[in-house]
Short mmCIF file of C-alpha atoms in Angstrom, two decimals:
data_model
loop_
_atom_site.label_atom_id
_atom_site.label_comp_id
_atom_site.label_asym_id
_atom_site.label_seq_id
_atom_site.Cartn_x
_atom_site.Cartn_y
_atom_site.Cartn_z
CA MET A 74 -32.57 17.47 -30.81
CA SER A 75 -31.20 20.13 -28.35
CA GLY A 76 -27.92 21.96 -28.49
CA GLY A 77 -25.12 21.33 -26.02
CA SER A 78 -22.61 23.85 -24.72
CA SER A 79 -20.10 22.47 -27.28
CA GLY A 80 -22.37 23.39 -30.24
CA HIS A 81 -23.23 19.80 -31.05
CA GLU A 82 -26.87 18.92 -31.27
CA LEU A 83 -27.85 16.48 -28.46
CA PRO A 84 -30.82 14.08 -28.18
CA PRO A 85 -33.53 15.54 -25.85
CA ASN A 86 -33.02 12.85 -23.18
CA ALA A 87 -29.23 13.45 -23.11
CA ALA A 88 -29.74 17.19 -22.85
CA ALA A 89 -32.33 16.72 -20.06
CA SER A 90 -29.96 14.60 -18.14
CA LEU A 91 -27.08 17.15 -18.47
CA ASP A 92 -29.59 19.76 -17.14
CA ALA A 93 -30.41 17.58 -14.23
CA ALA A 94 -26.65 17.14 -13.60
CA ARG A 95 -26.02 20.88 -13.52
CA ALA A 96 -28.96 21.31 -11.16
CA ALA A 97 -27.68 18.59 -8.77
CA GLN A 98 -24.13 19.99 -8.99
CA ALA A 99 -25.43 23.42 -8.00
CA LYS A 100 -26.98 21.83 -4.91
CA GLY A 101 -23.76 20.00 -4.07
CA ASP A 102 -25.41 16.60 -4.60
CA ARG A 103 -22.52 14.48 -5.98
CA ASP A 104 -24.55 11.19 -6.10
CA ALA A 105 -27.36 12.83 -8.07
CA THR A 106 -24.86 14.59 -10.31
CA GLY A 107 -23.06 11.29 -11.11
CA LYS A 108 -26.29 9.52 -11.89
CA ALA A 109 -27.42 12.19 -14.24
CA LEU A 110 -24.13 12.24 -16.04
CA ARG A 111 -24.22 8.49 -16.53
CA ASP A 112 -27.73 8.88 -17.85
CA ALA A 113 -26.63 11.49 -20.37
CA LEU A 114 -23.68 9.21 -21.49
CA ALA A 115 -25.99 6.20 -21.81
CA ALA A 116 -28.52 8.27 -23.83
CA VAL A 117 -25.82 8.66 -26.59
CA GLU A 118 -24.53 5.16 -26.27
CA PHE A 119 -21.08 6.40 -25.16
CA PRO A 120 -18.53 3.56 -25.57
CA THR A 121 -16.96 2.02 -22.46
CA THR A 122 -14.61 -0.85 -21.83
CA TYR A 123 -15.23 -1.30 -18.09
CA PRO A 124 -13.69 -2.89 -16.10
CA HIS A 125 -10.40 -2.48 -17.99
CA VAL A 126 -10.93 1.08 -18.94
CA ILE A 127 -9.38 2.37 -22.20
CA TYR A 128 -11.05 5.61 -23.27
CA PRO A 129 -12.06 6.01 -26.92
CA LEU A 130 -10.26 8.16 -29.35
CA PRO A 131 -11.97 11.51 -29.61
CA GLU A 132 -12.13 11.18 -33.45
CA SER A 133 -14.14 7.97 -33.07
CA LEU A 134 -16.97 9.62 -31.19
CA THR A 135 -20.21 10.56 -32.81
CA PRO A 136 -21.32 14.16 -32.78
CA GLY A 137 -23.75 13.46 -29.92
CA GLN A 138 -21.20 11.48 -27.90
CA ARG A 139 -18.64 14.26 -28.31
CA GLY A 140 -21.22 16.83 -27.37
CA VAL A 141 -22.00 15.09 -24.07
CA ALA A 142 -18.29 14.56 -23.40
CA GLU A 143 -17.49 18.24 -23.94
CA ALA A 144 -20.49 19.32 -21.86
CA ILE A 145 -19.33 17.16 -18.92
CA VAL A 146 -15.72 18.41 -19.22
CA ARG A 147 -16.89 22.07 -19.36
CA MET A 148 -18.93 21.49 -16.17
CA ASP A 149 -15.64 21.02 -14.30
CA VAL A 150 -17.03 18.16 -12.37
CA PHE A 151 -15.59 14.71 -11.39
CA ALA A 152 -16.79 12.71 -14.29
CA PRO A 153 -17.84 9.05 -14.29
CA TRP A 154 -14.35 7.67 -14.61
CA GLU A 155 -15.47 4.44 -16.35
CA TRP A 156 -16.73 6.54 -19.31
CA VAL A 157 -14.54 9.73 -19.60
CA PRO A 158 -11.46 11.18 -17.86
CA SER A 159 -11.78 14.33 -15.67
CA GLY A 160 -10.15 17.66 -15.25
CA ALA A 161 -7.04 18.72 -17.19
CA THR A 162 -6.66 15.21 -18.53
CA ALA A 163 -10.14 15.37 -20.13
CA ARG A 164 -9.45 18.72 -21.67
CA ARG A 165 -6.21 17.39 -23.33
CA TRP A 166 -8.04 14.21 -24.40
CA LEU A 167 -10.64 16.16 -26.30
CA GLY A 168 -8.11 18.62 -27.68
CA LEU A 169 -9.61 21.56 -25.73
CA ASP A 170 -6.12 22.27 -24.28
CA PRO A 171 -2.71 21.89 -25.82
CA PRO A 172 -1.32 18.32 -25.74
CA GLY A 173 1.08 17.05 -23.13
CA PRO A 174 3.54 14.17 -23.26
CA LEU A 175 0.69 11.57 -23.03
CA GLU A 176 -1.01 13.07 -26.02
CA THR A 177 2.14 12.68 -28.21
CA ILE A 178 1.29 10.73 -31.38
CA VAL A 179 3.29 7.53 -31.67
CA GLU A 180 3.20 4.48 -33.91
CA HIS A 181 1.70 1.37 -32.38
CA GLU A 182 1.01 -1.82 -34.33
CA GLY A 183 0.95 0.16 -37.57
CA ALA A 184 -1.30 2.83 -36.44
CA GLN A 185 -0.75 6.43 -35.31
CA ILE A 186 -2.32 6.93 -31.89
CA PRO A 187 -1.80 9.05 -28.78
CA LEU A 188 0.78 7.76 -26.49
CA TRP A 189 -1.72 7.36 -23.63
CA ARG A 190 -3.69 4.88 -25.60
CA ALA A 191 -0.60 2.80 -26.54
CA LEU A 192 0.34 2.68 -22.91
CA CYS A 193 -3.11 1.58 -21.92
CA LEU A 194 -3.13 -1.15 -24.50
CA THR A 195 0.29 -2.56 -23.40
CA GLN A 196 0.28 -2.15 -19.59
CA LYS A 197 -0.24 -5.35 -17.62
CA GLY A 198 -2.01 -4.89 -14.26
CA PRO A 199 -0.44 -2.30 -11.96
CA ARG A 200 2.85 -2.23 -13.92
CA VAL A 201 4.19 0.53 -16.09
CA SER A 202 3.94 -0.29 -19.85
CA PRO A 203 7.16 -1.79 -21.27
CA ILE A 204 7.06 0.53 -24.19
CA VAL A 205 8.01 3.46 -21.84
CA ALA A 206 11.60 2.17 -21.78
CA THR A 207 11.77 2.35 -25.58
CA LEU A 208 10.71 6.08 -25.81
CA PRO A 209 13.31 8.56 -26.87
CA MET A 210 14.64 11.22 -24.44
CA PRO A 211 13.27 13.41 -23.13
CA LEU A 212 9.80 11.86 -23.77
CA ARG A 213 10.67 8.82 -21.64
CA PHE A 214 11.43 10.83 -18.51
CA ASP A 215 8.46 13.17 -19.22
CA VAL A 216 6.19 10.15 -19.03
CA LEU A 217 7.85 8.68 -15.97
CA GLY A 218 7.52 12.02 -14.15
CA ILE A 219 3.90 12.74 -15.01
CA LYS A 220 1.74 13.43 -11.97
CA ASP A 221 -1.67 12.82 -13.37
CA ALA A 222 -1.15 9.62 -15.45
CA TRP A 223 -4.00 7.98 -13.49
CA GLY A 224 -6.34 10.41 -15.40
CA TYR A 225 -6.02 7.94 -18.25
CA ARG A 226 -6.14 4.94 -15.84
CA LEU A 227 -2.46 4.47 -16.27
CA ALA A 228 -0.72 2.54 -13.47
CA ALA A 229 1.12 4.57 -10.87
CA ASP A 230 4.11 2.15 -10.80
CA VAL A 231 6.81 4.00 -8.89
CA ALA A 232 9.06 0.94 -8.59
CA GLY A 233 8.64 0.32 -12.42
CA ALA A 234 9.54 3.95 -13.11
CA TRP A 235 12.75 3.75 -11.10
CA LYS A 236 13.69 0.54 -12.81
CA ILE A 237 13.45 2.18 -16.21
CA ALA A 238 15.18 5.34 -15.00
CA ALA A 239 18.08 3.42 -13.48
CA SER A 240 19.70 2.92 -16.92
CA VAL A 241 20.17 6.62 -17.52
CA ARG A 242 23.65 8.05 -17.62
CA GLY A 243 24.20 11.63 -18.72
CA GLU A 244 21.63 11.91 -21.42
CA ALA A 245 18.79 13.33 -19.19
CA ARG A 246 20.79 16.32 -17.89
CA ASP A 247 18.99 18.92 -20.04
CA TRP A 248 15.56 17.42 -19.22
CA ALA A 249 16.36 17.50 -15.52
CA LEU A 250 17.52 21.16 -15.45
CA ALA A 251 14.43 22.17 -17.46
CA ARG A 252 12.16 20.20 -15.13
CA LEU A 253 13.60 21.72 -11.97
CA ALA A 254 13.54 25.24 -13.47
CA SER A 255 9.80 24.84 -14.39
CA VAL A 256 8.50 23.88 -10.98
CA LYS A 257 7.70 26.06 -8.00
CA HIS A 258 10.02 24.71 -5.37
CA LYS A 259 8.41 23.41 -2.26
CA ALA A 260 9.29 23.49 1.37
CA LEU A 261 10.38 20.26 2.89
CA ALA A 262 7.06 19.90 4.70
CA GLU A 263 5.27 19.75 1.41
CA ILE A 264 7.35 17.01 -0.14
CA HIS A 265 6.05 13.54 -0.57
CA GLY A 266 7.99 11.05 -2.74
CA SER A 267 5.17 9.54 -4.75
CA PHE A 268 3.81 12.99 -5.65
CA ASP A 269 7.18 14.51 -6.47
CA LEU A 270 8.54 11.57 -8.49
CA GLY A 271 9.39 13.80 -11.56
CA GLU A 272 11.57 16.10 -9.38
CA GLN A 273 13.27 13.14 -7.71
CA LEU A 274 14.05 11.75 -11.21
CA ALA A 275 15.52 15.09 -12.17
CA PHE A 276 17.78 15.03 -9.08
CA PHE A 277 18.88 11.53 -9.96
CA ALA A 278 19.52 12.41 -13.56
CA LEU A 279 21.78 15.33 -12.48
CA VAL A 280 23.76 13.06 -10.18
CA ARG A 281 24.30 10.64 -13.07
CA ALA A 282 25.36 13.49 -15.25
CA GLY A 283 27.84 14.78 -12.67
CA HIS A 284 26.03 18.07 -12.38
CA ALA A 285 26.31 20.09 -9.19
CA ILE A 286 23.16 19.94 -6.98
CA ASP A 287 21.75 23.32 -5.97
CA PRO A 288 20.78 23.37 -2.32
CA ALA A 289 17.28 24.35 -3.27
CA TRP A 290 16.96 20.93 -4.80
CA ASP A 291 17.92 18.96 -1.73
CA VAL A 292 14.28 18.35 -0.86
CA TYR A 293 14.01 16.25 -3.91
CA LEU A 294 16.64 13.78 -2.75
CA PRO A 295 15.22 10.34 -3.97
CA ILE A 296 13.90 8.87 -0.72
CA GLY A 297 10.51 7.27 -0.50
CA THR A 298 8.62 4.00 -0.77
CA HIS A 299 9.74 1.96 -3.80
CA VAL A 300 12.84 4.15 -4.41
CA PRO A 301 15.68 1.63 -4.83
CA ALA A 302 18.04 1.73 -1.83
CA GLU A 303 21.18 1.92 -4.17
CA ILE A 304 19.77 4.90 -5.91
CA ALA A 305 18.96 6.73 -2.64
CA ALA A 306 22.56 5.95 -1.49
CA GLU A 307 24.06 7.11 -4.78
CA CYS A 308 22.22 10.44 -4.62
CA ALA A 309 22.91 10.97 -0.87
CA ARG A 310 26.60 10.46 -1.52
CA VAL A 311 26.80 13.91 -3.44
CA LEU A 312 25.43 15.84 -0.46
CA PRO A 313 27.62 17.10 2.46
CA LEU A 314 26.47 15.72 5.82
CA ASP A 315 24.82 18.94 7.05
CA ARG A 316 22.58 19.20 3.95
CA LEU A 317 21.76 15.56 4.04
CA GLU A 318 20.73 15.57 7.66
CA ALA A 319 18.59 18.69 6.99
CA VAL A 320 16.30 16.64 4.68
CA ALA A 321 16.84 12.86 4.95
CA PRO A 322 15.18 12.17 8.31
CA THR A 323 11.99 13.92 7.30
CA LEU A 324 11.80 12.16 3.96
CA LEU A 325 12.55 8.85 5.52
CA GLU A 326 9.72 9.35 8.03
CA ARG A 327 7.31 9.64 5.15
CA ALA A 328 8.30 6.34 3.57
CA HIS A 329 6.72 3.00 4.55
CA GLY A 330 8.51 1.53 7.57
CA HIS A 331 10.42 -1.33 5.83
CA TYR A 332 11.49 0.75 2.92
CA ALA A 333 12.43 3.62 5.20
CA ILE A 334 14.78 1.48 7.25
CA GLN A 335 16.43 -0.14 4.21
CA LEU A 336 16.92 3.33 2.64
CA GLY A 337 18.40 4.62 5.88
CA LEU A 338 20.84 1.71 6.17
CA ALA A 339 21.88 2.21 2.54
CA ILE A 340 22.55 5.85 3.08
CA LEU A 341 24.52 5.14 6.28
CA ALA A 342 26.89 3.03 4.31
CA GLU A 343 27.86 6.28 2.55
CA HIS A 344 27.51 8.82 5.41
CA ASP A 345 28.40 8.73 9.11
CA SER A 346 25.07 10.31 10.14
CA PRO A 347 23.93 10.07 13.74
CA ALA A 348 20.52 11.63 12.80
CA ILE A 349 19.76 8.85 10.29
CA ALA A 350 21.24 6.18 12.65
CA ARG A 351 18.77 7.39 15.37
CA PHE A 352 15.86 7.18 12.88
CA VAL A 353 16.74 3.68 11.85
CA TRP A 354 17.00 2.38 15.43
CA THR A 355 13.73 4.12 16.45
CA LYS A 356 11.85 3.06 13.34
CA SER A 357 12.89 -0.58 13.80
CA GLU A 358 10.75 -0.68 17.01
CA GLN A 359 7.79 -1.04 14.66
CA SER A 360 9.27 -3.99 12.76
CA PHE A 361 8.63 -7.66 13.40
CA PRO A 362 11.11 -8.93 15.92
CA HIS A 363 13.10 -11.07 13.55
CA HIS A 364 13.32 -8.08 11.08
CA ARG A 365 14.29 -5.74 13.95
CA ASP A 366 17.12 -8.05 14.96
CA ALA A 367 18.56 -8.11 11.46
CA GLU A 368 18.13 -4.32 10.96
CA ARG A 369 19.95 -3.51 14.27
CA LYS A 370 22.68 -6.06 13.45
CA THR A 371 23.29 -4.30 10.08
CA LEU A 372 23.23 -0.91 11.91
CA ALA A 373 25.82 -2.19 14.41
CA THR A 374 28.02 -3.53 11.54
CA ILE A 375 27.96 -0.13 9.89
CA GLY A 376 28.81 1.45 13.26
CA GLU A 377 32.12 -0.56 13.32
CA THR A 378 33.41 1.74 10.57
CA LYS A 379 31.26 4.89 11.16
CA PRO A 380 32.12 6.32 14.61
CA ALA A 381 28.99 8.58 14.98
CA VAL A 382 26.78 5.63 14.00
CA GLY A 383 28.62 3.41 16.48
CA GLU A 384 27.99 5.88 19.24
CA VAL A 385 24.26 5.96 18.55
CA VAL A 386 24.06 2.15 18.59
CA ALA A 387 25.97 1.95 21.82
CA SER A 388 23.67 4.54 23.43
CA PHE A 389 20.51 2.82 22.46
CA ALA A 390 21.84 -0.69 23.33
CA LYS A 391 22.87 0.52 26.76
CA ARG A 392 19.30 1.76 27.47
CA ALA A 393 17.54 -1.24 25.94
CA PRO A 394 15.29 -3.08 28.52
CA LYS A 395 16.16 -6.63 29.70
CA LYS A 396 14.55 -9.08 27.23
CA ARG A 397 11.53 -11.13 28.32
CA THR A 398 11.08 -14.67 26.99
CA LEU A 399 7.59 -16.28 26.46
CA THR A 400 7.05 -19.83 25.65
CA VAL A 401 3.95 -21.20 23.84
CA SER A 402 2.81 -24.01 26.23
CA GLY A 403 -0.57 -24.75 24.65
CA ARG A 404 -2.38 -24.40 21.42
CA LEU A 405 -6.07 -24.94 20.54
CA ALA A 406 -7.71 -24.57 17.11
CA PRO A 407 -11.46 -25.08 18.05
CA LYS A 408 -14.11 -26.28 15.70
CA SER A 409 -17.01 -25.78 18.06
CA GLU A 410 -17.93 -23.87 21.23
CA SER A 411 -17.98 -27.20 23.21
CA GLU A 412 -14.19 -27.27 23.04
CA LEU A 413 -13.76 -24.05 24.83
CA SER A 414 -13.80 -23.24 28.50
CA LYS A 415 -16.02 -20.48 29.77
CA LEU A 416 -12.93 -18.28 30.10
CA GLN A 417 -11.71 -18.97 26.54
CA ALA A 418 -15.22 -18.28 25.19
CA ALA A 419 -15.36 -14.95 27.05
CA GLN A 420 -11.88 -14.05 25.77
CA LEU A 421 -12.93 -14.76 22.24
CA ILE A 422 -15.92 -12.49 22.52
CA GLU A 423 -13.65 -9.74 23.80
CA ALA A 424 -11.16 -10.29 21.05
CA GLY A 425 -14.05 -10.13 18.53
CA LYS A 426 -15.00 -6.71 19.97
CA LYS A 427 -11.48 -5.51 19.30
CA TRP A 428 -11.60 -6.85 15.79
CA ASP A 429 -14.79 -5.19 14.54
CA ARG A 430 -16.45 -3.42 17.59
CA LYS A 431 -19.24 -6.05 17.56
CA ASP A 432 -20.48 -8.00 20.57
CA LEU A 433 -21.25 -11.36 18.90
CA PRO A 434 -21.65 -14.87 20.28
CA VAL A 435 -18.89 -17.44 20.03
CA ALA A 436 -20.63 -19.53 17.47
CA ARG A 437 -20.57 -16.48 15.10
CA ARG A 438 -16.85 -16.01 15.69
CA LEU A 439 -16.11 -19.72 15.09
CA SER A 440 -18.07 -19.61 11.78
CA LEU A 441 -16.31 -20.59 8.49
CA ASP A 442 -18.63 -18.48 6.36
CA GLU A 443 -16.41 -16.52 4.02
CA ASN A 444 -19.25 -14.15 3.32
CA ASP A 445 -19.52 -13.09 7.04
CA GLU A 446 -16.95 -10.37 7.80
CA SER A 447 -17.31 -11.16 11.51
CA ALA A 448 -16.46 -14.89 11.17
CA LEU A 449 -12.86 -15.62 12.47
CA GLY A 450 -12.99 -19.47 12.44
CA ALA A 451 -11.02 -20.03 9.21
CA VAL A 452 -7.67 -19.12 10.75
CA LEU A 453 -8.20 -18.99 14.50
CA GLU A 454 -6.11 -20.28 17.41
CA HIS A 455 -5.92 -19.97 21.16
CA VAL A 456 -2.42 -20.07 22.62
CA THR A 457 -1.22 -20.15 26.27
CA LEU A 458 2.03 -18.37 27.07
CA THR A 459 4.32 -19.05 30.02
CA GLU A 460 7.08 -16.90 31.48
CA ASN A 461 9.58 -18.37 33.89
CA GLY A 462 7.67 -21.62 33.87
CA LYS A 463 4.35 -19.98 34.92
CA PRO A 464 1.24 -19.11 32.91
CA ALA A 465 1.54 -15.43 32.03
CA PHE A 466 -0.71 -14.69 28.98
CA GLU A 467 -3.36 -16.18 26.80
CA ALA A 468 -4.16 -15.07 23.26
CA TRP A 469 -6.56 -15.56 20.38
CA LEU A 470 -4.73 -15.28 17.07
CA TYR A 471 -6.75 -14.75 13.97
CA ALA A 472 -6.82 -13.52 10.30
CA GLY A 473 -3.29 -14.64 9.78
CA ASP A 474 -1.62 -11.52 11.20
CA SER A 475 -3.78 -10.23 14.04
CA GLY A 476 -4.56 -11.24 17.64
CA THR A 477 -5.62 -10.17 21.12
CA PHE A 478 -3.54 -10.96 24.22
CA PHE A 479 -4.89 -11.32 27.77
CA ASN A 480 -3.37 -11.71 31.20
CA ALA A 481 -3.61 -15.41 31.98
CA GLY A 482 -6.79 -16.56 33.62
CA THR A 483 -8.57 -13.28 32.84
CA THR A 484 -10.30 -11.26 30.14
CA LYS A 485 -8.08 -8.27 30.78
CA ILE A 486 -6.60 -7.30 27.43
CA VAL A 487 -2.85 -6.34 27.62
CA ALA A 488 -2.11 -6.02 23.85
CA GLN A 489 -3.19 -6.46 20.29
CA ARG A 490 -1.31 -7.71 17.30
CA ILE A 491 -2.02 -5.70 14.11
CA GLN A 492 -0.09 -6.76 11.09
CA ALA A 493 3.37 -5.18 11.62
CA GLY A 494 3.51 -4.90 15.40
CA ILE A 495 2.27 -5.22 18.87
CA HIS A 496 0.15 -2.40 20.39
CA LEU A 497 0.07 -2.41 24.23
CA GLU A 498 -2.96 -1.34 26.11
CA GLY A 499 -2.75 1.49 28.65
CA LYS A 500 -0.45 4.43 29.00
CA LYS A 501 2.41 2.55 30.64
CA LYS A 502 4.45 0.76 27.92
CA ASP A 503 6.81 -2.12 28.35
CA PRO A 504 9.00 -2.43 25.22
CA ALA A 505 10.40 -5.77 26.39
CA LEU A 506 6.85 -7.21 26.61
CA ALA A 507 5.95 -5.88 23.17
CA ASP A 508 9.01 -7.50 21.74
CA ALA A 509 8.26 -10.91 23.45
CA LEU A 510 4.66 -10.87 22.37
CA GLY A 511 5.76 -10.10 18.83
CA ARG A 512 7.93 -13.16 18.74
CA VAL A 513 4.91 -15.41 19.38
CA GLY A 514 4.03 -15.43 15.66
CA GLU A 515 0.76 -16.14 13.87
CA SER A 516 -1.59 -19.06 14.24
CA LYS A 517 -0.28 -22.36 12.84
CA ASP A 518 -3.06 -22.33 10.26
CA ALA A 519 -1.71 -19.15 8.81
CA ALA A 520 1.60 -20.98 7.96
CA ARG A 521 0.07 -23.85 5.97
CA PRO A 522 0.87 -24.27 2.24
CA LEU A 523 -1.63 -22.53 -0.06
CA ALA A 524 -2.36 -25.83 -1.92
CA ASP A 525 -3.29 -27.43 1.33
CA VAL A 526 -5.58 -24.52 2.25
CA ARG A 527 -7.40 -24.73 -1.09
CA ALA A 528 -7.84 -28.50 -0.90
CA ALA A 529 -9.29 -28.24 2.58
CA THR A 530 -11.52 -25.34 1.56
CA LEU A 531 -13.07 -27.36 -1.33
CA ALA A 532 -13.49 -30.37 0.99
CA GLY A 533 -15.12 -28.27 3.59
CA LEU A 534 -17.59 -26.65 1.13
CA ALA A 535 -18.49 -30.09 -0.36
CA ALA A 536 -19.11 -31.46 3.22
CA LYS A 537 -21.26 -28.42 4.13
CA THR A 538 -23.37 -29.00 1.01
CA SER A 539 -23.82 -32.73 1.55
CA GLY A 540 -24.19 -32.65 5.25
CA THR A 541 -21.32 -35.12 5.70
CA ALA A 542 -18.05 -34.77 7.63
CA ALA A 543 -15.26 -33.24 5.67
CA PRO A 544 -12.28 -35.58 4.98
CA GLU A 545 -9.00 -34.89 6.72
CA THR A 546 -6.19 -33.39 4.71
CA SER A 547 -2.52 -33.67 5.60
CA SER A 548 -0.11 -30.73 5.97
CA LYS A 549 3.61 -30.95 6.12
CA LYS A 550 3.62 -27.92 8.37
CA THR A 551 1.39 -29.17 11.10
CA ALA A 552 2.01 -31.93 13.69
CA SER A 553 -1.25 -33.71 13.20
CA LYS A 554 -4.15 -33.98 10.72
CA LYS A 555 -6.78 -31.18 10.88
CA THR A 556 -10.28 -31.25 9.59
CA ALA A 557 -11.28 -29.19 6.54
CA SER A 558 -13.48 -26.89 8.55
CA LYS A 559 -10.43 -25.53 10.22
CA LYS A 560 -8.49 -25.13 7.06
CA THR A 561 -10.86 -22.97 5.01
CA ALA A 562 -8.89 -20.14 3.36
CA SER A 563 -8.91 -16.97 5.32
CA LYS A 564 -10.34 -13.74 3.91
CA LYS A 565 -8.37 -10.95 5.52
CA ARG A 566 -10.42 -8.08 6.89
CA ALA A 567 -9.91 -4.59 7.92
CA ALA A 568 -7.88 -3.92 11.06
CA PRO A 569 -9.68 -3.21 14.33
CA LYS A 570 -11.32 0.25 14.24
CA ASN A 571 -10.11 1.30 17.71
CA THR A 572 -6.55 0.63 17.31
CA PRO A 573 -3.85 3.34 17.24
CA ALA A 574 -2.41 2.25 13.88
CA LYS A 575 -5.38 1.40 11.62
CA LYS A 576 -4.27 -0.46 8.44
CA THR A 577 -5.94 -2.48 5.81
CA PRO A 578 -4.33 -5.98 5.41
CA ALA A 579 -3.56 -7.15 1.85
CA LYS A 580 -6.36 -9.23 0.44
CA LYS A 581 -4.71 -12.57 0.01
CA THR A 582 -4.87 -16.14 1.27
CA PRO A 583 -2.89 -17.00 4.36
CA ALA A 584 0.69 -17.24 3.30
CA LYS A 585 3.75 -18.91 4.65
CA LYS A 586 5.22 -16.67 7.21
CA THR A 587 8.45 -16.75 9.15
CA ARG A 588 7.98 -16.96 12.91
#
């Protein structure tokens, strides 16, 4: 047995692995450091509950297990998260540093355990544990405002935190004042809602308590992704217009597009702010066309009673380009290369290059193999678009929410569809064209009912195994029956790597979408 830095005797193989980890750390080799740390933990049979990680209680560890854990914590290294926490969380976990709110001892199912463990045992998926709402003040808000809860693998559920906080009245006033007095105030450029949730909660608590808001706290105005619009509006109401416009547009810009627009509209119901009105109109350019229409209609309605907002709406509407209307005159959902013209095949190859930067044959793109990241056949459709009665554009639509548009009869790419919007090629932009292309929608297959997709997928897999043709399945959303090979569930993939707005689509089966 060898001694560890904590004073506990360690098995020779665990001590040797820790020495190897320190040597690798000194060389800056993170992979080797991580492997050696895992070897050390395995050597003492350190308990783990992967994949649903709940760290063990320190008092349940054997001397050897605690010795390895302390040695890792004292190395100040990013520890193997499936075994032990890291950084300040790990030091509090082991009792090396004073406890914080999450280390508060609470009663859970008849046992006295740290709060972090009770939360881990009761949280469901990425949602905040329901027991947070039952905690006394100020512990409840302490927990909601903790920045490093993920250190214990606790969900960062901003929406859930606001749902719990919304019931507060004046009882959190003292907590809020203490919180704002304890933090080093940031400049507006440093603020990000998800990282400053505690300070935003303090701002909200003071508003509910009727306490005056110091101008130094304006940067903590609750604006951000998942902040309820009604709370943002309630808090904005207490600020004079000049102070509001000094912070709100910047905070709105950092929120996700849809949330930012809804927050802006909610605030405009309380304030006649031209700056926020300009933000909403401009941000809505990135929305789906049907969303954009609704957003601008709401903005115009607000402008009927808010003169400054009305002037902004009128100014933008006056400069808006004349609308272009495109009509889908043809659709093709091919099952084999023989169904394509030479031009359509060439267009599909070019569309595939935009998707994943790979120059692959048509057969590979038409593949239904769900294990092939380059296969687009599951949800793939070629459409022809006419304008003023003449062919204008052709497009390949794929992956449910993506596509590539070409000038009709050519392989010249004019635009790409990437989730939330149309991205035009070239330096010269035509907003009217972007709007018209955005209204084309997704492929028909992307709008089929999930049950239909699953049934067709199973039929297609069975046919592939037996070598027989897959039976046809009906869909209430399509005009005619389609074979199972065309209805295999789509696995969404990463957005094209050469696009100006790279995003990762949500991993879910094609869903019903409004066109």
